[in-house]
């Protein structure tokens, strides 16, 4: 029954938090937290290991890495480059790319005309694509370190195209045959305090119902036949969620099921299809869009090499590892 | 005390509704409602006549005409042109323009990069400006009916310019010396059901705290020395308002002051600076932006002539006049 | 030899004109001109019938209909709607659609960030797509006349995506399986006087080297397996062409081959990769984009019915038919 | 007579070049060239010292600094930051700012909807404005080094506003009372090889006829009463200029006046009002827009301090100074 009254979040981190008050260990789910003191980034890795875990978490089996930094979107280009480097490193780890050349397709999901949904198209705009150059002139036309073939598209949303984004991506993948897809999307969080300071990497791709635009079909390894890494940034909270959350704290004495029923009756139907977002969302989208595109440019062009890895190791010395 | 916990709305119509349940006649405020059956438009004219009325209504003395049409933003170009004609007629009435030539300055307030705040810039984009042509070639260069000098600007918001919009407008007015200003702005409503179906015309201009971008200084006859007509379309609701509204209905037994205090404690501080808007706000802004610019193009170029006026009279035969 | 020094044009009309001075009848090419007095539109239908004709015209075998109207882009919404109706009629004729329901894919080629190349993306923005609605709710959810499934995409250009547009379209077609593709593109004309007043319909699709963005692979019936209708509007002239044209008239006494060689030596290499376009290209793109999208909206939703057809017949009475 | 057939350029550098072939010393004009080997930037400082010099150069008395770097617009963020630093240094020198706090108004001229004219609006978008923050919270709210009050506006072009840009700027200046204005504009060069690799700083402001949009009134110290520094980047060449230039080299034997007359007869009137620009102008505008905004952000926020100055001195050691 609870399912019907569920509060939607695209963040595995927030799904996990639902159970925290009860201090419950969820079977089939592992959580690891790391704090990078130097860069002031909290990294939480949620692994959903079993179908039972997936059911409780309402997300597919897979790995969800969340980077949280309170100052992620403040105007400080250098700090954003630091986070971009960190993001590139985690992406490299999740993708588990070898030394060989590869072809990547980056998909910028969302609607460029609705500010909090425009993250994906914004990232594509600043991404360096190389596939056409390498196909024309060979990889030696590029700086040695940029031998990967990068292609990208911002396909628009269903109200603009009449097509599911998954249909468009599937068609392009069948033609281009990339080695993997990276999909960027704006997400809905449950809590406004997550907005503009959180990035989630998921190796499960894009699943139905996720994202601001609410995809109806998945963009996943199952549908495309190749790995799909999703990079998501929460930019909105569902309007109904905000009301529900506040009311819950008022009704603490009621039985849970009664409570949800009472609350749902009170929420105006007008609220569905509405979202909550900050007034300065334009600046946030611009900054986080640049951050993510820089991370991808790093991932695709520079060897995040031994030098950097060793530096990373030393910086890991400054981290607190708290296994839960 | 109530003031501190006030629920903000830019619509005089909604201020009036606060008192409706009590069936109170507000001293110094007159309300007239007219329903246009043919075009399915509800017209409510709220006149704030005295300073006492202004205090209760929390808006300056003046006339506020609200046009409400449930299908205002549905994709039907012909219907939108009908509403545009109606809007042009009311604007003409409020401006009380004689036969003589005039210079108009249209100001499109708001941030083009935040979708629900982009109404003003969108209107300016589709407006026909003529001042430079008439100044260069004389009014006989224009079709006879277009002899008015129309100028326009979308100045951007303070976070983009470092200036109050009122400063910019004041400077331009002192240089251009128009006969009046028409200011277009996206508004905050109290109730989500007003969004995307309501247009407010106010002869009081733009006042501090109004609009999505929350102006700090007014753009009014007092500050500019010439009449300022504001055209506002509600596109957002403050996030805190939505929560507060829902909770109020839950707490009906509490005393009013206690209630407001309890509620304000519960509202997360994160909610301030956030707004609620529909997911398809891009389409709404595009359609209502075109509607308002068409109304202005009609107002400035065509004589909304005797033929049309008499037609209007007959259509008024189809209206229910309910004086309150 | 002449081939090497050819002056590029995307308009079959202009290819034909090369031979006019010589009063040559080109074997394998038929030309028909019609002037619509009422709407002030010149219609030229060039049919390339044989491979020999194709070689001389440097365009594939097929039908090229050119609509020319000197006032096509002046600010007059009503006149633009009249041209849109005419365009819709010719599109219907070329597509030869029966009564049955169909699925259309409209592709807006070009780069939205380069004004004269932004026609295609602009058209897609104003197009009404329906495929997703009909798939969700059935065709009876739509007004009876709108039962066709329309989908659309503006895929961007190779410098943005790293992919040939033809690759993207081919992939989407294989997934969506439309009955036909309509591709919109900005074209290069040879003569600046064609700009902003000409629309070309071609049943040969998009061929390598055409369009402002210079496609390298075709989007044609051969590559996609379904009919491809191209709608093109010339918005630029190659910079080298303008220089060459002016110089030719100066060098009238020289032998043709010598002349071309002399001219080509003089043209600065910097001119290649440059184009010539009018300063007010933003207004033109906005108006002609709306014109083309309105024509498509008419084509897909309204029966351009018997009533209109008979009206067309009578208007044809006002046309001069000059068969050549 | 020559005046009538003049080839327009906004670059003082190119005006000077007209006389170079004749090896003429122009009275009232001094030219100094410096090459920065390390950064591969050619700096040419043209000083027009007398009214006679102004007449010959067709530009007002003042200082024109031109920075040329062949790789200015190639995709290399680090190199662009180096040029931005250099630009900031020259701006500081021209502005001759003391240690005290000041208020700056940056004006981004041009039309954001016409790609090669969109440089100014692009710069404003990425500029950090601070005036509103300092006015609200005092200068101690800012990092100590950012105590200057920066305001900015992209007013649009006359076809959009019906107003001369100079009218708008004059009005705003009278209200805001800045200490100086910096105006950014896209320029017309005479030679395509200057495009996308040249920045001109002029202490004479914006003069009638300059810029892609061809201002009719000046934005200068005379009209505003405060210093106006213009930063211009050539992004187009007039279409007629390109034709004329090529033809001139063909007609070397004719007398000058005859030649110009012959050429002017040949140039199609259609060419006036047209410009030539590269196909990848979108990328150039994006990169050079960022470069100029970064230079301004440096100028306004960081002390381009002793440390940097001394570094500059040493780098000047790597320069060749060629006084002419």
PDB file of N, CA, C and O in Angstrom, chain B residues 105 112-113 124-125 129 131-132 135-136 150-153 155 158-164 167-168 170-172 174-176 216-217, chain D residues 105 112-113 124-125 129 131-132 135-136 150-153 155 158-164 167-168 170-172 174-176 216-217:
ATOM      1  N   UNK B 105       6.444  53.558 -24.638  1.00  0.00           N
ATOM      2  CA  UNK B 105       7.599  52.719 -24.306  1.00  0.00           C
ATOM      3  C   UNK B 105       7.068  51.454 -23.633  1.00  0.00           C
ATOM      4  O   UNK B 105       6.388  51.533 -22.607  1.00  0.00           O
ATOM      5  N   UNK B 112      15.083  36.446 -19.208  1.00  0.00           N
ATOM      6  CA  UNK B 112      14.808  35.567 -20.350  1.00  0.00           C
ATOM      7  C   UNK B 112      15.358  34.167 -20.147  1.00  0.00           C
ATOM      8  O   UNK B 112      14.975  33.243 -20.858  1.00  0.00           O
ATOM      9  N   UNK B 113      16.266  33.996 -19.183  1.00  0.00           N
ATOM     10  CA  UNK B 113      16.887  32.694 -18.976  1.00  0.00           C
ATOM     11  C   UNK B 113      16.187  31.830 -17.926  1.00  0.00           C
ATOM     12  O   UNK B 113      16.621  30.709 -17.657  1.00  0.00           O
ATOM     13  N   UNK B 124       8.447  41.479 -25.939  1.00  0.00           N
ATOM     14  CA  UNK B 124       9.237  42.488 -26.662  1.00  0.00           C
ATOM     15  C   UNK B 124       9.731  41.928 -27.996  1.00  0.00           C
ATOM     16  O   UNK B 124       9.744  42.617 -29.016  1.00  0.00           O
ATOM     17  N   UNK B 125      10.105  40.635 -27.985  1.00  0.00           N
ATOM     18  CA  UNK B 125      10.609  40.018 -29.218  1.00  0.00           C
ATOM     19  C   UNK B 125       9.603  40.058 -30.365  1.00  0.00           C
ATOM     20  O   UNK B 125       9.972  40.170 -31.522  1.00  0.00           O
ATOM     21  N   UNK B 129       8.060  47.518 -33.305  1.00  0.00           N
ATOM     22  CA  UNK B 129       8.480  48.862 -32.897  1.00  0.00           C
ATOM     23  C   UNK B 129       8.534  49.754 -34.136  1.00  0.00           C
ATOM     24  O   UNK B 129       8.855  49.291 -35.226  1.00  0.00           O
ATOM     25  N   UNK B 131       9.157  53.576 -33.697  1.00  0.00           N
ATOM     26  CA  UNK B 131       9.666  54.911 -33.431  1.00  0.00           C
ATOM     27  C   UNK B 131      10.806  55.311 -34.372  1.00  0.00           C
ATOM     28  O   UNK B 131      10.827  56.419 -34.914  1.00  0.00           O
ATOM     29  N   UNK B 132      11.764  54.388 -34.576  1.00  0.00           N
ATOM     30  CA  UNK B 132      12.910  54.726 -35.414  1.00  0.00           C
ATOM     31  C   UNK B 132      12.505  54.963 -36.873  1.00  0.00           C
ATOM     32  O   UNK B 132      13.108  55.762 -37.566  1.00  0.00           O
ATOM     33  N   UNK B 135      10.692  58.406 -37.002  1.00  0.00           N
ATOM     34  CA  UNK B 135      11.656  59.487 -36.839  1.00  0.00           C
ATOM     35  C   UNK B 135      12.506  59.679 -38.091  1.00  0.00           C
ATOM     36  O   UNK B 135      12.941  60.774 -38.406  1.00  0.00           O
ATOM     37  N   UNK B 136      12.765  58.614 -38.814  1.00  0.00           N
ATOM     38  CA  UNK B 136      13.620  58.696 -39.998  1.00  0.00           C
ATOM     39  C   UNK B 136      12.844  59.152 -41.231  1.00  0.00           C
ATOM     40  O   UNK B 136      13.309  59.984 -41.985  1.00  0.00           O
ATOM     41  N   UNK B 150       6.310  53.575 -31.354  1.00  0.00           N
ATOM     42  CA  UNK B 150       6.428  52.516 -30.355  1.00  0.00           C
ATOM     43  C   UNK B 150       7.906  52.180 -30.163  1.00  0.00           C
ATOM     44  O   UNK B 150       8.614  51.919 -31.135  1.00  0.00           O
ATOM     45  N   UNK B 151       8.353  52.220 -28.903  1.00  0.00           N
ATOM     46  CA  UNK B 151       9.707  51.778 -28.579  1.00  0.00           C
ATOM     47  C   UNK B 151       9.603  50.707 -27.497  1.00  0.00           C
ATOM     48  O   UNK B 151       8.570  50.578 -26.842  1.00  0.00           O
ATOM     49  N   UNK B 152      10.663  49.920 -27.326  1.00  0.00           N
ATOM     50  CA  UNK B 152      10.561  48.768 -26.427  1.00  0.00           C
ATOM     51  C   UNK B 152      11.919  48.370 -25.888  1.00  0.00           C
ATOM     52  O   UNK B 152      12.932  48.548 -26.569  1.00  0.00           O
ATOM     53  N   UNK B 153      11.929  47.825 -24.693  1.00  0.00           N
ATOM     54  CA  UNK B 153      13.179  47.280 -24.160  1.00  0.00           C
ATOM     55  C   UNK B 153      12.905  46.153 -23.174  1.00  0.00           C
ATOM     56  O   UNK B 153      11.909  46.162 -22.462  1.00  0.00           O
ATOM     57  N   UNK B 155      15.080  44.992 -20.314  1.00  0.00           N
ATOM     58  CA  UNK B 155      16.339  45.409 -19.674  1.00  0.00           C
ATOM     59  C   UNK B 155      17.071  44.309 -18.910  1.00  0.00           C
ATOM     60  O   UNK B 155      18.227  44.517 -18.528  1.00  0.00           O
ATOM     61  N   UNK B 158      18.135  42.423 -12.127  1.00  0.00           N
ATOM     62  CA  UNK B 158      19.221  43.018 -11.359  1.00  0.00           C
ATOM     63  C   UNK B 158      20.444  42.098 -11.259  1.00  0.00           C
ATOM     64  O   UNK B 158      21.589  42.579 -11.309  1.00  0.00           O
ATOM     65  N   UNK B 159      20.213  40.791 -11.160  1.00  0.00           N
ATOM     66  CA  UNK B 159      21.355  39.877 -11.067  1.00  0.00           C
ATOM     67  C   UNK B 159      22.178  39.886 -12.350  1.00  0.00           C
ATOM     68  O   UNK B 159      23.344  39.495 -12.347  1.00  0.00           O
ATOM     69  N   UNK B 160      21.579  40.320 -13.451  1.00  0.00           N
ATOM     70  CA  UNK B 160      22.302  40.386 -14.723  1.00  0.00           C
ATOM     71  C   UNK B 160      22.920  41.760 -14.985  1.00  0.00           C
ATOM     72  O   UNK B 160      23.935  41.874 -15.660  1.00  0.00           O
ATOM     73  N   UNK B 161      22.267  42.816 -14.485  1.00  0.00           N
ATOM     74  CA  UNK B 161      22.682  44.172 -14.827  1.00  0.00           C
ATOM     75  C   UNK B 161      23.356  44.911 -13.671  1.00  0.00           C
ATOM     76  O   UNK B 161      24.044  45.907 -13.897  1.00  0.00           O
ATOM     77  N   UNK B 162      23.136  44.460 -12.440  1.00  0.00           N
ATOM     78  CA  UNK B 162      23.642  45.212 -11.290  1.00  0.00           C
ATOM     79  C   UNK B 162      22.855  46.476 -11.016  1.00  0.00           C
ATOM     80  O   UNK B 162      23.201  47.256 -10.128  1.00  0.00           O
ATOM     81  N   UNK B 163      21.761  46.672 -11.801  1.00  0.00           N
ATOM     82  CA  UNK B 163      20.951  47.877 -11.636  1.00  0.00           C
ATOM     83  C   UNK B 163      19.511  47.494 -11.345  1.00  0.00           C
ATOM     84  O   UNK B 163      19.016  46.470 -11.813  1.00  0.00           O
ATOM     85  N   UNK B 164      18.814  48.312 -10.594  1.00  0.00           N
ATOM     86  CA  UNK B 164      17.377  48.180 -10.467  1.00  0.00           C
ATOM     87  C   UNK B 164      16.737  48.427 -11.837  1.00  0.00           C
ATOM     88  O   UNK B 164      17.126  49.378 -12.537  1.00  0.00           O
ATOM     89  N   UNK B 167      15.721  51.946 -12.259  1.00  0.00           N
ATOM     90  CA  UNK B 167      16.762  52.910 -12.630  1.00  0.00           C
ATOM     91  C   UNK B 167      16.918  52.980 -14.149  1.00  0.00           C
ATOM     92  O   UNK B 167      17.009  54.064 -14.742  1.00  0.00           O
ATOM     93  N   UNK B 168      16.981  51.801 -14.755  1.00  0.00           N
ATOM     94  CA  UNK B 168      17.159  51.748 -16.214  1.00  0.00           C
ATOM     95  C   UNK B 168      15.989  52.418 -16.921  1.00  0.00           C
ATOM     96  O   UNK B 168      16.158  53.244 -17.814  1.00  0.00           O
ATOM     97  N   UNK B 170      13.818  54.562 -15.752  1.00  0.00           N
ATOM     98  CA  UNK B 170      13.776  55.996 -15.473  1.00  0.00           C
ATOM     99  C   UNK B 170      14.738  56.748 -16.386  1.00  0.00           C
ATOM    100  O   UNK B 170      14.405  57.800 -16.950  1.00  0.00           O
ATOM    101  N   UNK B 171      15.945  56.206 -16.551  1.00  0.00           N
ATOM    102  CA  UNK B 171      16.922  56.844 -17.422  1.00  0.00           C
ATOM    103  C   UNK B 171      16.433  56.922 -18.856  1.00  0.00           C
ATOM    104  O   UNK B 171      16.523  57.973 -19.500  1.00  0.00           O
ATOM    105  N   UNK B 172      15.891  55.840 -19.354  1.00  0.00           N
ATOM    106  CA  UNK B 172      15.430  55.819 -20.753  1.00  0.00           C
ATOM    107  C   UNK B 172      14.258  56.775 -20.938  1.00  0.00           C
ATOM    108  O   UNK B 172      14.187  57.510 -21.927  1.00  0.00           O
ATOM    109  N   UNK B 174      13.666  59.479 -19.343  1.00  0.00           N
ATOM    110  CA  UNK B 174      14.123  60.872 -19.327  1.00  0.00           C
ATOM    111  C   UNK B 174      14.723  61.263 -20.669  1.00  0.00           C
ATOM    112  O   UNK B 174      14.760  62.433 -21.047  1.00  0.00           O
ATOM    113  N   UNK B 175      15.189  60.280 -21.421  1.00  0.00           N
ATOM    114  CA  UNK B 175      15.832  60.546 -22.711  1.00  0.00           C
ATOM    115  C   UNK B 175      14.814  60.517 -23.859  1.00  0.00           C
ATOM    116  O   UNK B 175      14.829  61.368 -24.738  1.00  0.00           O
ATOM    117  N   UNK B 176      13.902  59.530 -23.809  1.00  0.00           N
ATOM    118  CA  UNK B 176      12.963  59.286 -24.918  1.00  0.00           C
ATOM    119  C   UNK B 176      11.677  60.112 -24.761  1.00  0.00           C
ATOM    120  O   UNK B 176      11.004  60.404 -25.739  1.00  0.00           O
ATOM    121  N   UNK B 216      12.467  45.904  -6.297  1.00  0.00           N
ATOM    122  CA  UNK B 216      12.629  46.589  -5.017  1.00  0.00           C
ATOM    123  C   UNK B 216      12.209  48.049  -5.084  1.00  0.00           C
ATOM    124  O   UNK B 216      11.949  48.661  -4.073  1.00  0.00           O
ATOM    125  N   UNK B 217      12.189  48.584  -6.290  1.00  0.00           N
ATOM    126  CA  UNK B 217      11.708  49.961  -6.455  1.00  0.00           C
ATOM    127  C   UNK B 217      10.581  49.953  -7.471  1.00  0.00           C
ATOM    128  O   UNK B 217      10.544  49.126  -8.367  1.00  0.00           O
TER     129      UNK B 217
ATOM    130  N   UNK D 105      30.099  50.951 -16.113  1.00  0.00           N
ATOM    131  CA  UNK D 105      28.947  50.452 -16.874  1.00  0.00           C
ATOM    132  C   UNK D 105      29.498  49.817 -18.150  1.00  0.00           C
ATOM    133  O   UNK D 105      30.171  50.475 -18.946  1.00  0.00           O
ATOM    134  N   UNK D 112      21.596  40.005 -30.439  1.00  0.00           N
ATOM    135  CA  UNK D 112      21.885  38.635 -29.988  1.00  0.00           C
ATOM    136  C   UNK D 112      21.332  37.590 -30.960  1.00  0.00           C
ATOM    137  O   UNK D 112      21.724  36.427 -30.901  1.00  0.00           O
ATOM    138  N   UNK D 113      20.421  38.003 -31.851  1.00  0.00           N
ATOM    139  CA  UNK D 113      19.813  37.052 -32.784  1.00  0.00           C
ATOM    140  C   UNK D 113      20.525  36.951 -34.128  1.00  0.00           C
ATOM    141  O   UNK D 113      20.101  36.186 -34.989  1.00  0.00           O
ATOM    142  N   UNK D 124      28.196  40.301 -22.000  1.00  0.00           N
ATOM    143  CA  UNK D 124      27.395  40.704 -20.838  1.00  0.00           C
ATOM    144  C   UNK D 124      26.907  39.482 -20.070  1.00  0.00           C
ATOM    145  O   UNK D 124      26.873  39.469 -18.835  1.00  0.00           O
ATOM    146  N   UNK D 125      26.551  38.430 -20.810  1.00  0.00           N
ATOM    147  CA  UNK D 125      26.045  37.214 -20.162  1.00  0.00           C
ATOM    148  C   UNK D 125      27.058  36.596 -19.196  1.00  0.00           C
ATOM    149  O   UNK D 125      26.679  36.027 -18.180  1.00  0.00           O
ATOM    150  N   UNK D 129      28.549  41.035 -12.488  1.00  0.00           N
ATOM    151  CA  UNK D 129      28.115  42.366 -12.055  1.00  0.00           C
ATOM    152  C   UNK D 129      28.054  42.386 -10.532  1.00  0.00           C
ATOM    153  O   UNK D 129      27.749  41.377  -9.895  1.00  0.00           O
ATOM    154  N   UNK D 131      27.402  45.755  -8.695  1.00  0.00           N
ATOM    155  CA  UNK D 131      26.890  47.011  -8.157  1.00  0.00           C
ATOM    156  C   UNK D 131      25.741  46.776  -7.162  1.00  0.00           C
ATOM    157  O   UNK D 131      25.705  47.367  -6.079  1.00  0.00           O
ATOM    158  N   UNK D 132      24.812  45.904  -7.514  1.00  0.00           N
ATOM    159  CA  UNK D 132      23.650  45.672  -6.648  1.00  0.00           C
ATOM    160  C   UNK D 132      24.053  45.039  -5.318  1.00  0.00           C
ATOM    161  O   UNK D 132      23.444  45.298  -4.294  1.00  0.00           O
ATOM    162  N   UNK D 135      25.842  47.793  -3.201  1.00  0.00           N
ATOM    163  CA  UNK D 135      24.872  48.777  -2.721  1.00  0.00           C
ATOM    164  C   UNK D 135      24.013  48.221  -1.587  1.00  0.00           C
ATOM    165  O   UNK D 135      23.589  48.938  -0.690  1.00  0.00           O
ATOM    166  N   UNK D 136      23.769  46.914  -1.639  1.00  0.00           N
ATOM    167  CA  UNK D 136      22.913  46.289  -0.627  1.00  0.00           C
ATOM    168  C   UNK D 136      23.705  45.969   0.645  1.00  0.00           C
ATOM    169  O   UNK D 136      23.240  46.215   1.753  1.00  0.00           O
ATOM    170  N   UNK D 150      30.244  47.115 -10.611  1.00  0.00           N
ATOM    171  CA  UNK D 150      30.130  46.824 -12.039  1.00  0.00           C
ATOM    172  C   UNK D 150      28.658  46.642 -12.402  1.00  0.00           C
ATOM    173  O   UNK D 150      27.949  45.868 -11.762  1.00  0.00           O
ATOM    174  N   UNK D 151      28.197  47.400 -13.392  1.00  0.00           N
ATOM    175  CA  UNK D 151      26.849  47.224 -13.930  1.00  0.00           C
ATOM    176  C   UNK D 151      26.968  46.977 -15.425  1.00  0.00           C
ATOM    177  O   UNK D 151      27.995  47.250 -16.026  1.00  0.00           O
ATOM    178  N   UNK D 152      25.925  46.416 -16.026  1.00  0.00           N
ATOM    179  CA  UNK D 152      26.032  45.998 -17.425  1.00  0.00           C
ATOM    180  C   UNK D 152      24.674  45.963 -18.084  1.00  0.00           C
ATOM    181  O   UNK D 152      23.659  45.700 -17.421  1.00  0.00           O
ATOM    182  N   UNK D 153      24.651  46.193 -19.386  1.00  0.00           N
ATOM    183  CA  UNK D 153      23.395  46.051 -20.127  1.00  0.00           C
ATOM    184  C   UNK D 153      23.698  45.708 -21.582  1.00  0.00           C
ATOM    185  O   UNK D 153      24.691  46.138 -22.150  1.00  0.00           O
ATOM    186  N   UNK D 155      21.536  46.361 -24.609  1.00  0.00           N
ATOM    187  CA  UNK D 155      20.271  47.055 -24.890  1.00  0.00           C
ATOM    188  C   UNK D 155      19.539  46.608 -26.138  1.00  0.00           C
ATOM    189  O   UNK D 155      18.385  46.995 -26.332  1.00  0.00           O
ATOM    190  N   UNK D 158      18.464  48.936 -32.794  1.00  0.00           N
ATOM    191  CA  UNK D 158      17.368  49.855 -33.077  1.00  0.00           C
ATOM    192  C   UNK D 158      16.157  49.156 -33.691  1.00  0.00           C
ATOM    193  O   UNK D 158      15.007  49.511 -33.392  1.00  0.00           O
ATOM    194  N   UNK D 159      16.390  48.145 -34.528  1.00  0.00           N
ATOM    195  CA  UNK D 159      15.258  47.440 -35.131  1.00  0.00           C
ATOM    196  C   UNK D 159      14.434  46.693 -34.075  1.00  0.00           C
ATOM    197  O   UNK D 159      13.273  46.367 -34.300  1.00  0.00           O
ATOM    198  N   UNK D 160      15.037  46.433 -32.916  1.00  0.00           N
ATOM    199  CA  UNK D 160      14.323  45.744 -31.835  1.00  0.00           C
ATOM    200  C   UNK D 160      13.707  46.712 -30.840  1.00  0.00           C
ATOM    201  O   UNK D 160      12.700  46.412 -30.202  1.00  0.00           O
ATOM    202  N   UNK D 161      14.349  47.880 -30.659  1.00  0.00           N
ATOM    203  CA  UNK D 161      13.914  48.786 -29.592  1.00  0.00           C
ATOM    204  C   UNK D 161      13.225  50.043 -30.112  1.00  0.00           C
ATOM    205  O   UNK D 161      12.527  50.717 -29.352  1.00  0.00           O
ATOM    206  N   UNK D 162      13.446  50.395 -31.380  1.00  0.00           N
ATOM    207  CA  UNK D 162      12.930  51.664 -31.891  1.00  0.00           C
ATOM    208  C   UNK D 162      13.724  52.870 -31.376  1.00  0.00           C
ATOM    209  O   UNK D 162      13.360  54.009 -31.625  1.00  0.00           O
ATOM    210  N   UNK D 163      14.798  52.582 -30.624  1.00  0.00           N
ATOM    211  CA  UNK D 163      15.607  53.655 -30.040  1.00  0.00           C
ATOM    212  C   UNK D 163      17.055  53.503 -30.505  1.00  0.00           C
ATOM    213  O   UNK D 163      17.538  52.391 -30.715  1.00  0.00           O
ATOM    214  N   UNK D 164      17.739  54.637 -30.662  1.00  0.00           N
ATOM    215  CA  UNK D 164      19.182  54.601 -30.847  1.00  0.00           C
ATOM    216  C   UNK D 164      19.817  54.029 -29.576  1.00  0.00           C
ATOM    217  O   UNK D 164      19.417  54.399 -28.453  1.00  0.00           O
ATOM    218  N   UNK D 167      20.807  56.672 -27.204  1.00  0.00           N
ATOM    219  CA  UNK D 167      19.757  57.246 -26.352  1.00  0.00           C
ATOM    220  C   UNK D 167      19.597  56.425 -25.074  1.00  0.00           C
ATOM    221  O   UNK D 167      19.496  56.973 -23.966  1.00  0.00           O
ATOM    222  N   UNK D 168      19.574  55.113 -25.239  1.00  0.00           N
ATOM    223  CA  UNK D 168      19.389  54.231 -24.080  1.00  0.00           C
ATOM    224  C   UNK D 168      20.560  54.390 -23.112  1.00  0.00           C
ATOM    225  O   UNK D 168      20.371  54.552 -21.910  1.00  0.00           O
ATOM    226  N   UNK D 170      22.689  56.834 -22.843  1.00  0.00           N
ATOM    227  CA  UNK D 170      22.724  58.167 -22.247  1.00  0.00           C
ATOM    228  C   UNK D 170      21.752  58.251 -21.065  1.00  0.00           C
ATOM    229  O   UNK D 170      22.095  58.781 -19.995  1.00  0.00           O
ATOM    230  N   UNK D 171      20.561  57.712 -21.255  1.00  0.00           N
ATOM    231  CA  UNK D 171      19.573  57.720 -20.178  1.00  0.00           C
ATOM    232  C   UNK D 171      20.068  56.969 -18.955  1.00  0.00           C
ATOM    233  O   UNK D 171      19.959  57.446 -17.817  1.00  0.00           O
ATOM    234  N   UNK D 172      20.624  55.786 -19.187  1.00  0.00           N
ATOM    235  CA  UNK D 172      21.087  54.973 -18.058  1.00  0.00           C
ATOM    236  C   UNK D 172      22.251  55.669 -17.344  1.00  0.00           C
ATOM    237  O   UNK D 172      22.311  55.703 -16.119  1.00  0.00           O
ATOM    238  N   UNK D 174      22.820  58.803 -17.079  1.00  0.00           N
ATOM    239  CA  UNK D 174      22.356  59.945 -16.297  1.00  0.00           C
ATOM    240  C   UNK D 174      21.745  59.481 -14.969  1.00  0.00           C
ATOM    241  O   UNK D 174      21.715  60.224 -13.992  1.00  0.00           O
ATOM    242  N   UNK D 175      21.285  58.245 -14.937  1.00  0.00           N
ATOM    243  CA  UNK D 175      20.655  57.720 -13.719  1.00  0.00           C
ATOM    244  C   UNK D 175      21.685  57.056 -12.801  1.00  0.00           C
ATOM    245  O   UNK D 175      21.662  57.234 -11.587  1.00  0.00           O
ATOM    246  N   UNK D 176      22.591  56.276 -13.391  1.00  0.00           N
ATOM    247  CA  UNK D 176      23.543  55.449 -12.629  1.00  0.00           C
ATOM    248  C   UNK D 176      24.808  56.217 -12.264  1.00  0.00           C
ATOM    249  O   UNK D 176      25.459  55.916 -11.272  1.00  0.00           O
ATOM    250  N   UNK D 216      24.085  55.177 -35.540  1.00  0.00           N
ATOM    251  CA  UNK D 216      23.910  56.473 -36.194  1.00  0.00           C
ATOM    252  C   UNK D 216      24.329  57.628 -35.293  1.00  0.00           C
ATOM    253  O   UNK D 216      24.592  58.717 -35.733  1.00  0.00           O
ATOM    254  N   UNK D 217      24.357  57.364 -33.981  1.00  0.00           N
ATOM    255  CA  UNK D 217      24.821  58.392 -33.059  1.00  0.00           C
ATOM    256  C   UNK D 217      25.952  57.816 -32.225  1.00  0.00           C
ATOM    257  O   UNK D 217      25.988  56.616 -31.952  1.00  0.00           O
TER     258      UNK D 217
END
